Amino acid sequence: MKKPMISVIMGVYNGSKHIQNAIFSILAQSFKDFELIIINDGSTDDTLSKISAISDPRLIVIDQNNQGLTRSLNNALKIAKGDYIARQDADDISIYNRFEKQLAAFEEDKELSLVGSSMFISNPNGIFNEIFHYPKTDAECKSALIDYNPFIHGAIMMKRSELIDEGGYNENFRYVQDYELWSRLVPKIKCENLAEPLYARLRESDCSESTIDKTEYVNKIQNQLKNHENIRLQRESFTSKEITTQGIYPLLSYPHKYTSQLALTFSKMAKIARDNDLQSTVLKRNALFYCPWFGVFKEAV
């Protein structure tokens, strides 16, 4: 296999419920030149069999003893060959044109090293009824960094060379490993978030690590950032009132402007599921979005 343009890295532990949908959303991308490296981190459920049921030559699956997400991502980085690294969480969905849009941003601005995006987010019933918007420009992201993580980890794409030069993820951080990485990387590079939502997250109690208290890790990162001269100077020079205090972001909006992208993503995912002789009840349920101007639910596929 020739060297791909993008290496997508994913770690999964007991993610049987959502793993196939996450994979479908990557395989449904309009930009096709990628490899998807999945680290099965010692899952004790049927995650591995769910992954194995999907056939595509771009899938690289590594089965290992449980080591945690941070080390899993570094293990994936060791075998990644792409010029760009894209993240994908095992219980989220990438919109079908995510890679295309992010690569276009890199092409438009050669100085960019990291590109994220806004994000669809569901209610607890799995209906995508909101969009979370994050700081957009390089100046906004750097100014916000002291107060909170200005990027959705699963939605980012970055230049592989700079990530490797930075040493990858810090394995002393079992959680918020992305925020810790940005605290080292973002002061040195140019970054941005695209306004368009190119990622979708299920807001369910059993997804990711949402119930774990990460305060200790976050405080350690923010204390280090407060003493970082580049970040401090950037913050002092930034005058926008949009980002000056903790808690302003994420900004919320409704998804009606982007429902066609959401609908087409689910349609493409459903086709890949059918091509693999698989059915997904979760996919069918989540193929709904809320139309606030009608006050009713509409089916996206």
Coordinates of C-alpha atoms in Angstrom, one line a residue:
M1 CA 0.0 0.0 0.0
K2 CA 1.4 3.4 -1.0
K3 CA 1.9 6.1 1.7
P4 CA -1.5 7.7 2.4
M5 CA -2.1 11.4 2.7
I6 CA -3.8 11.0 6.1
S7 CA -3.4 8.6 8.9
V8 CA -6.5 8.4 11.1
I9 CA -5.8 7.2 14.6
M10 CA -8.3 5.7 17.0
G11 CA -8.1 4.0 20.3
V12 CA -11.1 1.9 21.6
Y13 CA -11.8 0.0 24.8
N14 CA -15.1 -1.8 25.1
G15 CA -16.7 0.3 22.4
S16 CA -18.9 -2.3 20.8
K17 CA -22.0 -0.2 20.8
H18 CA -20.6 2.6 18.6
I19 CA -17.4 1.4 17.0
Q20 CA -18.9 0.4 13.6
N21 CA -20.6 3.7 13.1
A22 CA -17.3 5.5 13.9
I23 CA -15.6 3.4 11.2
F24 CA -18.4 3.8 8.7
S25 CA -18.1 7.6 9.0
I26 CA -14.4 7.4 8.1
L27 CA -14.9 5.1 5.2
A28 CA -17.7 7.4 4.0
Q29 CA -15.3 10.3 3.6
S30 CA -15.3 12.1 0.2
F31 CA -11.5 12.2 0.4
K32 CA -10.3 8.6 0.1
D33 CA -6.5 8.7 0.5
F34 CA -6.2 7.6 4.1
E35 CA -5.4 4.7 6.4
L36 CA -7.4 4.1 9.6
I37 CA -5.3 2.7 12.4
I38 CA -7.5 1.3 15.2
I39 CA -5.9 0.2 18.5
N40 CA -8.2 -2.3 20.3
D41 CA -7.0 -1.6 23.8
G42 CA -7.7 -4.9 25.5
S43 CA -11.5 -4.8 25.1
T44 CA -13.4 -7.5 26.9
D45 CA -16.6 -7.1 24.9
D46 CA -17.1 -7.9 21.3
T47 CA -15.5 -4.7 20.0
L48 CA -12.8 -6.7 18.0
S49 CA -15.4 -8.9 16.3
K50 CA -17.4 -5.8 15.4
I51 CA -14.3 -4.2 13.8
S52 CA -13.4 -7.5 12.0
A53 CA -16.8 -7.6 10.4
I54 CA -15.9 -4.5 8.3
S55 CA -13.8 -5.2 5.2
D56 CA -11.6 -2.4 3.8
P57 CA -7.9 -2.5 2.9
R58 CA -7.3 0.9 4.5
L59 CA -8.1 -0.5 8.0
I60 CA -5.2 -1.4 10.2
V61 CA -6.2 -3.1 13.4
I62 CA -3.8 -3.6 16.3
D63 CA -5.0 -5.8 19.3
Q64 CA -3.1 -5.1 22.5
N65 CA -3.4 -5.5 26.3
N66 CA -5.1 -2.6 28.0
Q67 CA -2.7 0.4 28.1
G68 CA -5.1 3.4 28.1
L69 CA -6.0 5.9 25.4
T70 CA -2.8 8.0 25.6
R71 CA -0.4 5.1 25.1
S72 CA -2.8 3.7 22.4
L73 CA -2.6 6.9 20.4
N74 CA 1.2 6.9 20.6
N75 CA 1.3 3.3 19.5
A76 CA -0.8 4.3 16.5
L77 CA 1.5 7.2 15.8
K78 CA 4.5 4.8 15.6
I79 CA 3.1 3.1 12.5
A80 CA 1.3 6.0 10.9
K81 CA 2.6 6.9 7.5
G82 CA 0.5 9.8 6.4
D83 CA 1.6 13.4 6.0
Y84 CA -1.3 14.4 8.3
I85 CA -2.7 12.8 11.4
A86 CA -6.5 12.9 12.0
R87 CA -8.1 11.8 15.2
Q88 CA -11.4 10.0 15.5
D89 CA -13.0 8.8 18.7
A90 CA -14.6 5.4 18.8
D91 CA -18.1 6.7 19.8
D92 CA -18.3 9.7 17.5
I93 CA -19.0 10.4 13.8
S94 CA -17.1 12.4 11.2
I95 CA -19.2 14.3 8.6
Y96 CA -18.6 12.9 5.1
N97 CA -16.6 15.9 3.8
R98 CA -14.5 16.5 7.0
F99 CA -11.1 15.5 5.5
E100 CA -11.8 17.4 2.2
K101 CA -12.6 20.6 4.1
Q102 CA -9.6 20.3 6.5
L103 CA -7.1 19.6 3.7
A104 CA -8.5 22.6 1.8
A105 CA -7.7 24.8 4.8
F106 CA -4.1 23.5 4.9
E107 CA -3.8 24.1 1.2
E108 CA -5.2 27.7 1.5
D109 CA -2.8 28.6 4.3
K110 CA 0.5 26.8 4.2
E111 CA 1.4 28.1 7.7
L112 CA -1.4 26.1 9.3
S113 CA -0.3 23.1 11.4
L114 CA -3.6 22.1 13.1
V115 CA -7.2 22.4 12.0
G116 CA -10.3 21.5 14.1
S117 CA -13.9 22.3 13.6
S118 CA -17.3 22.9 15.2
M119 CA -19.3 19.9 16.2
F120 CA -22.9 18.5 16.1
I121 CA -23.9 17.2 19.5
S122 CA -26.9 15.0 20.3
N123 CA -29.3 15.1 23.2
P124 CA -29.3 12.1 25.6
N125 CA -31.7 10.3 23.2
G126 CA -29.1 10.4 20.3
I127 CA -30.9 13.1 18.3
F128 CA -28.5 15.7 16.9
N129 CA -30.2 19.0 18.0
E130 CA -27.3 21.4 18.7
I131 CA -24.0 22.6 17.3
F132 CA -21.1 23.6 19.5
H133 CA -18.8 26.3 18.1
Y134 CA -15.3 26.8 19.4
P135 CA -12.7 29.6 18.9
K136 CA -11.9 30.0 15.2
T137 CA -8.8 32.0 14.5
D138 CA -5.2 31.3 15.7
A139 CA -5.3 34.3 18.0
E140 CA -8.6 33.2 19.5
C141 CA -7.4 29.7 20.1
K142 CA -4.2 30.8 21.7
S143 CA -6.0 33.3 23.9
A144 CA -8.6 30.7 25.1
L145 CA -6.0 28.0 25.8
I146 CA -5.4 29.1 29.4
D147 CA -9.0 28.8 30.3
Y148 CA -10.1 25.7 28.5
N149 CA -9.4 23.3 25.7
P150 CA -10.3 25.1 22.5
F151 CA -10.3 22.0 20.2
I152 CA -12.5 18.9 19.9
H153 CA -9.9 16.1 20.1
G154 CA -11.6 13.8 17.7
A155 CA -12.2 16.5 15.1
I156 CA -8.6 17.7 14.7
M157 CA -6.2 17.1 11.8
M158 CA -2.5 18.1 12.2
K159 CA 0.8 17.9 10.4
R160 CA 2.4 14.6 11.3
S161 CA 5.9 15.9 11.3
E162 CA 5.2 18.6 13.9
L163 CA 3.4 16.1 16.2
I164 CA 6.3 13.7 16.0
D165 CA 8.8 16.5 16.6
E166 CA 6.8 17.4 19.7
G167 CA 7.1 13.9 21.1
G168 CA 3.5 12.8 20.6
Y169 CA 1.2 12.5 23.6
N170 CA 2.5 12.7 27.2
E171 CA 1.9 9.3 28.7
N172 CA 1.9 10.8 32.2
F173 CA -1.6 12.2 31.3
R174 CA -4.1 9.3 31.2
Y175 CA -6.9 11.9 30.6
V176 CA -7.0 15.3 28.8
Q177 CA -4.0 14.1 26.9
D178 CA -5.1 16.3 24.0
Y179 CA -5.2 19.5 26.2
E180 CA -1.7 18.7 27.5
L181 CA -0.5 18.2 23.9
W182 CA -2.0 21.6 22.8
S183 CA -0.3 23.3 25.8
R184 CA 3.0 22.3 24.3
L185 CA 2.2 22.5 20.6
V186 CA -0.2 25.4 20.1
P187 CA 2.1 28.2 21.3
K188 CA 4.6 27.2 18.6
I189 CA 2.3 26.7 15.6
K190 CA -0.6 28.3 13.7
C191 CA -4.0 26.7 14.2
E192 CA -7.7 27.3 13.7
N193 CA -11.2 25.8 14.0
L194 CA -13.4 25.7 10.9
A195 CA -16.8 27.2 11.6
E196 CA -18.6 24.4 9.8
P197 CA -19.5 21.4 12.0
L198 CA -17.5 18.5 10.6
Y199 CA -17.8 16.1 13.6
A200 CA -20.7 14.7 15.6
R201 CA -20.7 13.5 19.2
L202 CA -23.3 11.4 21.0
R203 CA -24.1 12.8 24.4
E204 CA -24.8 9.6 26.2
S205 CA -23.8 8.6 29.7
D206 CA -21.8 5.5 28.5
C207 CA -19.7 7.4 25.9
S208 CA -16.0 8.2 26.3
E209 CA -14.9 9.3 29.7
S210 CA -17.5 11.9 30.4
T211 CA -18.1 10.9 34.0
I212 CA -14.5 11.0 35.1
D213 CA -13.2 14.0 37.1
K214 CA -10.2 15.4 35.3
T215 CA -9.8 18.5 37.4
E216 CA -6.4 17.6 38.7
Y217 CA -5.0 17.1 35.2
V218 CA -6.6 20.3 33.9
N219 CA -5.3 22.4 36.8
K220 CA -1.8 21.2 36.2
I221 CA -1.9 22.2 32.5
Q222 CA -3.4 25.6 33.1
N223 CA -0.9 26.4 35.8
Q224 CA 1.9 25.7 33.3
L225 CA 0.2 27.8 30.6
K226 CA -0.1 30.8 32.9
N227 CA 3.7 30.9 33.1
H228 CA 4.1 30.5 29.3
E229 CA 5.5 33.8 27.9
N230 CA 4.1 33.3 24.4
I231 CA 0.6 32.5 25.6
R232 CA 0.7 35.3 28.2
L233 CA 1.7 37.9 25.5
Q234 CA -0.8 36.6 23.1
R235 CA -3.5 36.9 25.7
E236 CA -2.5 40.4 26.6
S237 CA -2.6 41.6 23.0
F238 CA -5.9 40.0 22.1
T239 CA -8.7 42.5 22.4
S240 CA -11.8 40.6 21.2
K241 CA -14.5 40.4 23.7
E242 CA -15.6 37.0 22.4
I243 CA -13.0 35.1 24.3
T244 CA -11.7 36.6 27.5
T245 CA -13.2 34.6 30.3
Q246 CA -13.8 31.0 31.0
G247 CA -17.2 29.6 30.1
I248 CA -18.2 31.7 27.0
Y249 CA -17.4 28.7 24.7
P250 CA -18.8 26.5 23.3
L251 CA -21.3 28.8 21.6
L252 CA -24.5 27.0 20.8
S253 CA -26.6 27.0 17.6
Y254 CA -29.2 24.8 15.9
P255 CA -28.1 22.4 13.1
H256 CA -30.8 23.3 10.5
K257 CA -28.3 25.1 8.3
Y258 CA -26.2 21.9 8.0
T259 CA -28.8 19.2 8.0
S260 CA -28.0 18.2 4.4
Q261 CA -24.4 17.4 5.4
L262 CA -25.7 15.3 8.3
A263 CA -28.2 13.5 6.2
L264 CA -25.7 12.7 3.5
T265 CA -23.2 11.4 6.0
F266 CA -25.8 9.0 7.5
S267 CA -26.8 7.9 4.0
K268 CA -23.2 7.1 3.0
M269 CA -22.7 5.3 6.3
A270 CA -25.8 3.2 5.8
K271 CA -24.6 2.2 2.3
I272 CA -21.2 1.0 3.7
A273 CA -23.1 -0.9 6.4
R274 CA -25.2 -2.6 3.7
D275 CA -22.1 -3.4 1.6
N276 CA -20.6 -5.2 4.6
D277 CA -23.9 -7.0 5.2
L278 CA -24.3 -5.2 8.5
Q279 CA -27.2 -3.5 10.1
S280 CA -27.1 -0.8 12.7
T281 CA -30.1 0.0 14.9
V282 CA -28.0 2.8 16.5
L283 CA -27.4 4.3 13.0
K284 CA -31.1 4.3 12.2
R285 CA -32.0 5.9 15.5
N286 CA -29.3 8.6 15.2
A287 CA -30.3 9.4 11.6
L288 CA -32.7 12.1 13.0
F289 CA -32.2 15.7 13.6
Y290 CA -34.3 18.3 15.4
C291 CA -36.0 21.1 13.3
P292 CA -36.6 23.9 15.8
W293 CA -38.7 26.0 13.4
F294 CA -41.2 23.1 13.1
G295 CA -40.8 21.7 16.6
V296 CA -40.7 18.2 15.2
F297 CA -38.2 15.5 14.4
K298 CA -37.2 14.8 10.8
E299 CA -35.5 11.7 9.5
A300 CA -32.2 12.4 7.8
V301 CA -32.0 9.2 5.6

